[in-house]
Structure formats: C-alpha cells, structure tokens
C-alpha cells in the first residue's frame, strides 16, 4: 500500500500552527493574517479559500524557478529511490557532479566547493576558512548588509538584526564600515566615479586604522538584497578587490540572494567582472526545494586545506536530495535559457518601475538589476523622508503597504521603508505587466495614505 500524507482543512492548519509553531522574527501574539497555503504552481500559490497570490518576491528571493517545477521534483524522487543520505565524508556522485557544474559556471579562478545547509552556514564557514587560511581574526563587513542569523553571521550583518544575534553572544573581531548608497548620500559627488573613489579611500583608512595584518577578510553582499537592492557604483567592487590584493585580505562575496541568475548572469559579480576569493551561495542554487548552501573558493583558499585540516563540518552538508535538486535546477536554467528570460523580462521590469517612480509621490527611488529590485518609499520626494525610519520605525507604515499588496494578491515583503519586487525567474512579460498594474493600485493608495 502506497503511503499518503494526511490532508488538512484550513481551520486545522491555522489551529495547529497557532498552537504548536513558533514563527521567526515575530512576537507570536502580534501575528495576523497568516496565509494558510494549500498549493502552489508556477509563479502563484493559493490559500484554502482558492485565493491566488502572485509570488512577486519568490518567497524569500529563493524560489527562482517557481513552484512545482517537475524537473526538480523528479530529480528529488529519483535520488530518494537510490540514496537519501550518506555522511559527508563519503563520495557521492550527485554531490561531486554538482560541485563540478557550479565551478564551471563560477567566475574565472574559482576551483572548489564546500557545501553547507543554507546561507547563514555558508557565511559562517567562509569566515572560519578565511581566518584559518590567513591566521588573522578581524572581519570587515558593510552596514545595511545581511549575512544570516547565526552568531557570527548575525554579528557580521550590518542591519538591525545583528542586535538580536548579539543577544546570543557578540562575535569577536567584527568591524563594520559604511559603503556607498547614492540615493541617501549626504555628500554631493560630481560623478559616480567620484563617489566610488571617496568610499574606497575611506575603506583604505579603516583598513589601516584596524591594522591590515589583523584582517582576515572583507565580506559584502555583491548587491545588497533584503535591505533594499542597493547596487555597487562603478568601480567599487574592483576597488575592494584591489585593496584586498594589496593588503593580503580575502574578499568574500555573499551571493545567497544574488547568485544563480537573479541578476541575469550566473553570479552577480559577473556584471562587474570581479572574481573574489570566495562566493557564498544558497537560495537560488536549487530554488529552495531542499535546503542547500555552499562556498565556492579559488585555489588560494582551497589549497591551504590540502595539508591543513579544515575545521568545518555539518552533518547534512551536501545532502544528496538537496544536491539532486540543485543539479536539476542548474540544468533547467541551462536548457530553458533562463538567463535570457531574466534579461528580457528584467528590462520590462525596469521600465515599469521607472513609470511608477514618475507617477507616484510615495516612490523616492527604484533600484533594479535583472529581476532583483526594490522600491524606496517616501513621504516626500524632495526631502526623501522615508515612510518608515531605518531600524527604529514605530509606525508600521511599511507593513501596511505589504499588507495592502497581500490583500490584492501581490505577495511581497521588505524592510524599513522598502519593498522587494523579485519574482521567479520564469515569469513572463505578460504575467509581470499584470502584476505591476496591481502594484500601481497599491502605490496610489500609499500616495494618499502617507505623502505630505
């Protein structure tokens, strides 16, 4: 007899969820309007009442190939029939083949992969590797970044969530620096290049002040993701690469969100022709079908551990089911020209966002690359006053915008005064335009609600 999972009613789901589950980043009694999801397909998911939601943030910017991708599902099934789990110390064909495929798509100079369970694990272990390989302890990271919620990754993060990580214990040797954010810059620069030059000079000063012989790594999101899709200005990433080379510091690019096609290239660093020492990844590597993350490293990092024991390990790293889903996911990207679709539909997304920025008083700026975008919401375009203050908001204004989107079937999220528009990479132009009309309606409401 074939085993079947139990079925639940909407009421049973909500009752059990409320009674037994604890939700992240939330005061449990304050949770309202949780969607009881029954099924999903393509760029949509549905609640038990049949209401359809367009997944315009790919859940947590991870379901890049959408819901119900049969190729990925079949790969998981086939691998489960052959081998569900074996300890990481064994050799497994699908894990080895996946590492090879990832390296083949990685920037020049990348040579090996260390698998983890997710994004925070990837950053945590990349920092451990940098410290081991360099013999140094300090790590520099950028304000507004997010690298995960574990103790080290949380402390390395540059947004307010690091305060929660510090409750569990402050991680030693973490130093934050300010990176460029042109829209909210208080200094007027005559050009993008001048802005880049200024911030690289400031970073150099901080490296010297902290003692370059003490710094193991600089870690940064190639494109800042959850905190507003902030793109690096011209020359900035190359400048950090040069500083790292000059002072013997490892450069770690966090591409947990930006990797595997989100920006229209395999990795976001490809847009700026930079090859870091390590790239951390998760999310899009297999569209979230099974937990998986990892670190792609160059030979400078990898070769250190040829004769020195790597002091990193996780029971479920490179889980065979996760690797099978990732291998099928990458093949799907290759076979269905997903990168071309991201570039084509991403261009339409940019045009739609610019139209919304011109039309709506509440839109201060739109930022986008590929299908990776955010809207900076303001009360006043001239003063750039945000609808919600960074890290200290007590108004709940941004949450009201997100709730309005959800009410109209446009599912997204964001932080502070920004909302994300990061749909699955399989979205069509027609589907995108349909949903941007819904967003237009939400922003009209926000104009009347917040703008002075």
Coordinates of C-alpha atoms in Angstrom, one line a residue:
X1 CA 0.0 0.0 0.0
X2 CA 1.4 3.4 -1.0
X3 CA 1.8 5.8 1.9
X4 CA -0.1 9.0 1.7
X5 CA 0.4 12.2 3.7
X6 CA -2.6 13.4 5.7
X7 CA -4.8 16.1 4.4
X8 CA -5.9 19.1 6.4
X9 CA -8.6 21.7 6.4
X10 CA -7.9 25.4 6.5
X11 CA -9.2 25.6 10.1
X12 CA -7.0 22.6 11.2
X13 CA -3.9 24.2 9.7
X14 CA -4.5 27.6 11.4
X15 CA -5.3 25.9 14.8
X16 CA -2.2 23.7 14.8
X17 CA 0.0 26.5 13.5
X18 CA -1.1 28.8 16.3
X19 CA -0.8 26.2 19.0
X20 CA 2.4 24.4 18.1
X21 CA 4.6 26.6 15.8
X22 CA 6.9 29.5 16.7
X23 CA 7.4 31.9 13.8
X24 CA 10.7 33.7 13.1
X25 CA 11.3 37.5 13.6
X26 CA 7.9 37.9 15.2
X27 CA 6.1 38.4 18.5
X28 CA 3.7 35.5 18.3
X29 CA 0.6 37.3 19.6
X30 CA 1.1 40.1 17.1
X31 CA 1.0 37.7 14.1
X32 CA -2.1 38.5 12.0
X33 CA -3.3 37.5 8.5
X34 CA -1.0 34.5 8.1
X35 CA -1.9 32.8 4.8
X36 CA -2.8 29.1 5.2
X37 CA -1.3 27.9 1.9
X38 CA -2.8 24.8 0.3
X39 CA -1.0 24.5 -3.1
X40 CA 1.3 26.3 -5.5
X41 CA 2.3 26.3 -9.1
X42 CA 4.5 28.4 -11.3
X43 CA 4.6 32.0 -10.0
X44 CA 1.5 31.5 -7.9
X45 CA 0.3 30.0 -4.7
X46 CA -3.2 29.5 -3.3
X47 CA -4.9 29.6 0.1
X48 CA -7.6 27.2 1.2
X49 CA -10.3 29.5 0.0
X50 CA -8.9 29.4 -3.5
X51 CA -7.4 32.9 -3.4
X52 CA -4.5 33.3 -5.8
X53 CA -1.3 35.1 -4.8
X54 CA 1.4 36.1 -7.3
X55 CA 4.7 35.3 -5.6
X56 CA 6.4 38.6 -6.5
X57 CA 9.3 38.1 -4.1
X58 CA 9.9 34.4 -4.9
X59 CA 9.1 33.7 -1.2
X60 CA 12.4 34.9 0.3
X61 CA 14.1 35.5 -3.1
X62 CA 14.8 31.8 -3.3
X63 CA 12.2 30.1 -5.4
X64 CA 13.8 31.3 -8.6
X65 CA 12.3 28.6 -10.8
X66 CA 8.9 28.9 -9.3
X67 CA 6.6 26.5 -7.6
X68 CA 6.0 22.9 -8.7
X69 CA 8.9 22.6 -11.1
X70 CA 8.6 19.0 -12.3
X71 CA 12.2 18.6 -13.3
X72 CA 13.4 19.4 -9.8
X73 CA 10.7 17.2 -8.2
X74 CA 11.6 14.2 -10.4
X75 CA 15.3 14.6 -9.5
X76 CA 14.5 14.5 -5.8
X77 CA 12.3 11.4 -6.3
X78 CA 14.9 9.6 -8.3
X79 CA 17.7 10.4 -5.8
X80 CA 15.5 9.3 -2.9
X81 CA 15.0 5.9 -4.5
X82 CA 18.7 5.5 -5.0
X83 CA 20.2 7.1 -1.8
X84 CA 18.6 9.6 0.6
X85 CA 21.5 10.2 2.9
X86 CA 25.1 9.3 3.5
X87 CA 27.6 11.0 5.7
X88 CA 29.5 13.9 4.2
X89 CA 32.8 12.0 4.4
X90 CA 31.7 9.6 1.7
X91 CA 31.9 10.3 -2.0
X92 CA 28.5 10.6 -3.7
X93 CA 28.1 11.0 -7.5
X94 CA 25.5 13.7 -7.4
X95 CA 27.4 15.8 -4.9
X96 CA 30.6 15.6 -6.9
X97 CA 28.9 16.3 -10.2
X98 CA 27.1 19.3 -8.7
X99 CA 30.3 20.8 -7.4
X100 CA 31.8 20.4 -10.9
X101 CA 28.8 22.1 -12.5
X102 CA 28.9 25.0 -10.1
X103 CA 32.6 25.6 -10.7
X104 CA 32.1 25.5 -14.4
X105 CA 29.6 28.4 -14.1
X106 CA 31.6 30.4 -11.5
X107 CA 33.9 33.3 -12.3
X108 CA 37.4 32.6 -13.5
X109 CA 39.7 31.4 -10.8
X110 CA 37.1 29.5 -8.7
X111 CA 38.1 25.9 -8.3
X112 CA 36.3 24.0 -5.5
X113 CA 33.1 23.9 -3.5
X114 CA 32.3 23.3 0.2
X115 CA 28.6 22.6 0.7
X116 CA 26.5 23.7 3.7
X117 CA 22.9 23.7 4.6
X118 CA 22.0 27.3 3.8
X119 CA 23.1 30.9 3.6
X120 CA 24.0 31.6 7.2
X121 CA 26.0 28.4 7.3
X122 CA 27.8 29.5 4.1
X123 CA 28.9 32.8 5.5
X124 CA 29.7 31.4 8.9
X125 CA 32.0 28.8 7.4
X126 CA 33.5 31.2 4.8
X127 CA 34.7 33.4 7.7
X128 CA 36.1 30.4 9.5
X129 CA 38.0 29.4 6.4
X130 CA 39.4 32.9 5.9
X131 CA 40.6 33.0 9.5
X132 CA 42.2 29.6 9.3
X133 CA 43.8 30.2 5.9
X134 CA 45.1 33.7 6.9
X135 CA 46.0 33.2 10.5
X136 CA 44.2 36.5 11.2
X137 CA 41.0 37.3 13.1
X138 CA 39.3 40.5 12.1
X139 CA 36.5 40.6 9.5
X140 CA 35.2 43.8 7.9
X141 CA 31.6 44.0 6.7
X142 CA 29.3 46.7 5.4
X143 CA 26.4 48.4 7.2
X144 CA 23.0 47.5 5.7
X145 CA 24.2 44.1 4.7
X146 CA 22.6 40.9 5.9
X147 CA 24.5 37.6 6.2
X148 CA 22.4 35.4 8.4
X149 CA 21.1 34.9 11.9
X150 CA 23.7 32.6 13.5
X151 CA 26.1 34.2 16.0
X152 CA 28.9 35.1 13.7
X153 CA 26.8 35.7 10.5
X154 CA 24.4 37.7 12.6
X155 CA 27.1 39.9 14.1
X156 CA 28.7 40.3 10.7
X157 CA 25.4 41.5 9.3
X158 CA 25.1 45.3 9.2
X159 CA 21.4 45.8 9.7
X160 CA 19.5 45.9 13.0
X161 CA 19.0 42.2 13.1
X162 CA 22.6 41.9 14.4
X163 CA 21.3 43.2 17.7
X164 CA 19.3 40.0 18.1
X165 CA 22.4 38.0 17.2
X166 CA 24.3 39.8 19.9
X167 CA 21.8 38.6 22.5
X168 CA 23.2 35.1 21.8
X169 CA 26.7 36.4 22.2
X170 CA 28.9 39.0 20.5
X171 CA 31.3 37.6 17.9
X172 CA 34.8 38.9 18.3
X173 CA 36.8 40.7 15.6
X174 CA 33.8 42.1 13.6
X175 CA 34.2 45.6 12.3
X176 CA 31.6 47.4 10.2
X177 CA 32.2 50.1 7.5
X178 CA 29.9 52.3 5.5
X179 CA 29.5 51.6 1.9
X180 CA 28.0 53.8 -0.9
X181 CA 24.3 54.3 -1.0
X182 CA 23.9 57.0 -3.7
X183 CA 20.2 57.8 -3.1
X184 CA 20.6 58.5 0.6
X185 CA 24.1 60.0 0.3
X186 CA 24.6 63.3 2.3
X187 CA 27.6 64.4 0.2
X188 CA 27.1 65.7 -3.3
X189 CA 29.5 64.0 -5.7
X190 CA 30.1 65.2 -9.3
X191 CA 30.1 61.7 -10.6
X192 CA 29.5 58.0 -9.8
X193 CA 33.3 57.5 -10.1
X194 CA 33.9 60.3 -7.6
X195 CA 31.6 58.6 -5.1
X196 CA 33.4 55.3 -5.6
X197 CA 36.8 56.9 -5.1
X198 CA 35.6 58.6 -1.8
X199 CA 34.3 55.3 -0.3
X200 CA 37.4 53.3 -1.3
X201 CA 39.6 55.9 0.3
X202 CA 37.5 55.7 3.5
X203 CA 37.8 51.9 3.5
X204 CA 41.5 52.1 3.0
X205 CA 41.7 54.4 6.0
X206 CA 39.7 51.9 8.1
X207 CA 41.9 49.0 7.0
X208 CA 45.0 50.9 8.1
X209 CA 43.4 52.0 11.3
X210 CA 42.3 48.4 12.2
X211 CA 45.7 47.1 11.2
X212 CA 45.8 45.3 7.9
X213 CA 47.9 42.5 9.4
X214 CA 44.9 41.7 11.6
X215 CA 42.2 41.5 8.9
X216 CA 41.3 38.1 7.5
X217 CA 38.5 39.1 5.2
X218 CA 36.1 41.7 3.8
X219 CA 32.7 40.3 3.4
X220 CA 29.9 42.1 1.5
X221 CA 26.8 41.3 -0.5
X222 CA 27.6 41.8 -4.2
X223 CA 24.2 43.5 -4.4
X224 CA 22.7 44.4 -1.0
X225 CA 19.5 42.4 -1.0
X226 CA 17.0 42.4 1.8
X227 CA 17.9 45.9 2.8
X228 CA 16.8 47.5 -0.5
X229 CA 18.6 46.1 -3.5
X230 CA 21.5 48.6 -3.4
X231 CA 23.8 48.2 -6.3
X232 CA 27.5 48.9 -6.1
X233 CA 28.6 52.0 -8.1
X234 CA 31.1 51.8 -11.0
X235 CA 34.5 50.5 -9.9
X236 CA 33.6 49.8 -6.3
X237 CA 33.8 46.0 -6.3
X238 CA 37.0 46.2 -8.4
X239 CA 38.4 48.7 -5.9
X240 CA 37.7 46.4 -3.0
X241 CA 39.3 43.5 -4.9
X242 CA 42.4 45.7 -5.4
X243 CA 42.5 46.7 -1.7
X244 CA 42.3 43.0 -0.7
X245 CA 45.1 42.1 -3.0
X246 CA 47.2 45.0 -1.7
X247 CA 46.8 44.1 1.9
X248 CA 46.6 40.3 1.8
X249 CA 42.9 40.2 2.7
X250 CA 40.4 37.6 1.5
X251 CA 37.4 39.0 -0.4
X252 CA 34.1 37.2 0.3
X253 CA 31.1 38.0 -1.9
X254 CA 27.8 36.9 -0.4
X255 CA 25.5 35.9 -3.3
X256 CA 22.9 34.0 -1.3
X257 CA 20.2 36.1 -2.9
X258 CA 22.0 37.4 -6.0
X259 CA 23.5 34.2 -7.3
X260 CA 22.3 31.7 -9.9
X261 CA 20.6 34.0 -12.4
X262 CA 18.8 36.6 -10.2
X263 CA 20.7 39.5 -11.9
X264 CA 20.7 38.0 -15.4
X265 CA 24.1 36.4 -15.0
X266 CA 25.2 33.2 -13.2
X267 CA 26.7 35.3 -10.4
X268 CA 26.2 39.0 -9.7
X269 CA 29.9 39.6 -9.7
X270 CA 29.9 38.7 -13.4
X271 CA 28.2 42.1 -14.0
X272 CA 31.3 43.9 -12.7
X273 CA 34.0 41.4 -13.9
X274 CA 35.3 40.7 -10.4
X275 CA 36.5 37.4 -9.1
X276 CA 36.5 37.2 -5.3
X277 CA 38.3 34.6 -3.2
X278 CA 35.1 33.1 -2.0
X279 CA 31.4 33.3 -3.1
X280 CA 28.8 32.1 -0.7
X281 CA 25.5 30.8 -2.1
X282 CA 22.2 29.2 -1.1
X283 CA 18.6 30.0 -2.1
X284 CA 18.7 30.1 -5.9
X285 CA 21.1 27.2 -6.3
X286 CA 18.1 24.9 -6.2
X287 CA 15.2 27.3 -5.8
X288 CA 14.6 26.3 -2.2
X289 CA 13.3 22.8 -2.9
X290 CA 15.7 21.3 -0.3
X291 CA 18.0 23.2 2.0
X292 CA 21.4 23.8 0.5
X293 CA 24.2 26.3 0.6
X294 CA 27.9 26.4 -0.1
X295 CA 31.1 28.3 -0.6
X296 CA 32.9 28.5 -4.0
X297 CA 36.5 29.2 -3.4
X298 CA 39.6 29.9 -5.5
X299 CA 42.7 27.8 -5.3
X300 CA 44.4 30.2 -2.9
X301 CA 41.8 29.3 -0.3
X302 CA 41.3 25.7 -1.3
X303 CA 44.9 24.7 -1.5
X304 CA 45.6 25.8 2.1
X305 CA 43.5 22.9 3.3
X306 CA 45.3 20.3 1.2
X307 CA 47.8 19.8 4.0
X308 CA 46.0 21.5 6.9
X309 CA 42.8 20.1 8.3
X310 CA 39.7 22.1 7.5
X311 CA 37.9 22.8 10.8
X312 CA 34.4 23.0 9.4
X313 CA 31.7 20.4 9.1
X314 CA 27.9 19.8 9.2
X315 CA 26.0 16.6 9.3
X316 CA 23.8 17.4 6.4
X317 CA 26.2 19.3 4.2
X318 CA 25.8 18.4 0.6
X319 CA 22.7 16.3 1.3
X320 CA 22.1 14.0 -1.7
X321 CA 18.5 15.1 -2.1
X322 CA 19.5 18.8 -2.0
X323 CA 22.3 18.2 -4.5
X324 CA 20.0 16.3 -6.8
X325 CA 17.5 19.3 -6.7
X326 CA 20.4 21.7 -7.4
X327 CA 21.8 19.7 -10.3
X328 CA 18.3 19.6 -11.9
X329 CA 17.8 23.3 -11.2
X330 CA 21.0 24.3 -12.9
X331 CA 20.3 22.1 -15.9
X332 CA 16.8 23.7 -16.1
X333 CA 18.4 27.2 -16.2
X334 CA 20.7 26.0 -18.9
X335 CA 18.1 24.2 -21.0
X336 CA 15.4 26.8 -20.8
X337 CA 17.6 29.9 -21.4
X338 CA 16.5 31.3 -18.0
X339 CA 19.3 33.9 -18.0
X340 CA 18.0 35.3 -21.3
X341 CA 14.5 35.5 -19.8
X342 CA 15.8 37.4 -16.8
X343 CA 17.5 39.9 -19.0
X344 CA 14.5 40.3 -21.3
X345 CA 11.8 40.5 -18.6
X346 CA 14.1 42.4 -16.3
X347 CA 14.2 45.2 -18.9
X348 CA 10.4 45.3 -18.8
X349 CA 10.5 45.4 -15.0
X350 CA 12.9 48.3 -15.1
X351 CA 10.6 50.2 -17.5
X352 CA 7.6 49.5 -15.3
X353 CA 9.4 50.6 -12.2
X354 CA 10.6 53.9 -13.8
X355 CA 7.0 54.6 -14.8
X356 CA 5.8 54.0 -11.2
X357 CA 8.5 56.3 -9.9
X358 CA 7.5 59.1 -12.3
X359 CA 3.8 58.7 -11.4
X360 CA 3.7 58.2 -7.6
X361 CA 4.5 60.7 -4.9
X362 CA 5.4 57.9 -2.5
X363 CA 8.2 56.4 -4.7
X364 CA 11.5 58.0 -3.9
X365 CA 13.7 55.7 -6.0
X366 CA 13.5 52.4 -7.7
X367 CA 16.6 50.2 -7.9
X368 CA 16.9 47.1 -10.1
X369 CA 19.1 44.7 -12.0
X370 CA 17.7 41.6 -13.8
X371 CA 14.7 40.5 -11.7
X372 CA 16.2 41.9 -8.5
X373 CA 14.5 45.1 -7.5
X374 CA 13.2 47.3 -4.7
X375 CA 11.1 50.5 -4.2
X376 CA 12.3 53.1 -1.7
X377 CA 9.0 54.5 -0.3
X378 CA 9.0 58.1 1.0
X379 CA 6.6 60.7 2.4
X380 CA 8.2 63.4 0.4
X381 CA 10.2 63.1 -2.8
X382 CA 12.1 66.3 -2.3
X383 CA 13.2 65.7 1.3
X384 CA 13.4 61.9 0.8
X385 CA 11.8 61.4 4.2
X386 CA 11.1 57.7 4.4
X387 CA 7.7 56.3 5.3
X388 CA 9.4 54.3 8.0
X389 CA 12.7 55.1 9.7
X390 CA 15.6 52.7 9.3
X391 CA 15.9 50.2 12.1
X392 CA 13.8 52.3 14.6
X393 CA 10.4 52.5 12.9
X394 CA 7.4 52.5 15.3
X395 CA 4.7 53.4 12.7
X396 CA 4.3 50.1 11.0
X397 CA 3.9 52.0 7.7
X398 CA 5.9 49.7 5.6
X399 CA 4.0 46.7 7.0
X400 CA 0.7 48.5 6.0
X401 CA 2.0 48.6 2.4
X402 CA 2.9 45.0 2.4
X403 CA -0.5 44.1 3.9
X404 CA -2.2 46.1 1.1
X405 CA -0.2 44.2 -1.5
X406 CA -1.1 40.9 0.1
X407 CA -4.8 41.9 0.2
X408 CA -4.8 42.4 -3.6
X409 CA -2.9 39.1 -4.2
X410 CA 0.5 40.7 -4.8
X411 CA 2.7 38.8 -2.4
X412 CA 6.0 40.5 -1.3
X413 CA 8.0 41.6 1.7
X414 CA 10.6 44.2 2.6
X415 CA 12.4 46.0 5.3
X416 CA 12.2 49.5 6.9
X417 CA 10.8 51.7 4.0
X418 CA 11.5 49.4 1.1
X419 CA 9.5 46.7 -0.6
X420 CA 11.0 44.0 -2.8
X421 CA 9.9 43.0 -6.3
X422 CA 11.9 39.9 -7.1
X423 CA 9.6 37.5 -9.0
X424 CA 10.5 34.0 -10.0
X425 CA 13.0 34.0 -13.0
X426 CA 10.4 32.0 -15.1
X427 CA 7.9 34.9 -15.1
X428 CA 6.6 36.0 -18.5
X429 CA 6.3 39.6 -19.7
X430 CA 2.5 39.2 -19.7
X431 CA 2.5 38.0 -16.1
X432 CA 4.8 40.7 -14.9
X433 CA 2.7 43.5 -16.5
X434 CA -0.4 42.1 -15.0
X435 CA 1.1 42.2 -11.5
X436 CA 2.7 45.7 -11.9
X437 CA -0.8 47.0 -12.5
X438 CA -1.7 45.7 -9.1
X439 CA 1.3 47.4 -7.6
X440 CA 0.3 50.6 -9.3
X441 CA -3.0 50.4 -7.4
X442 CA -1.2 49.8 -4.1
X443 CA 1.1 52.8 -4.7
X444 CA -1.9 55.0 -5.5
X445 CA -3.3 54.0 -2.1
X446 CA 0.1 54.7 -0.5
X447 CA 0.2 58.2 -2.1
X448 CA -3.0 59.1 -0.3
X449 CA -2.0 57.4 2.9
X450 CA 1.5 58.7 3.5
X451 CA 2.5 61.6 1.3
X452 CA 2.5 65.2 2.5

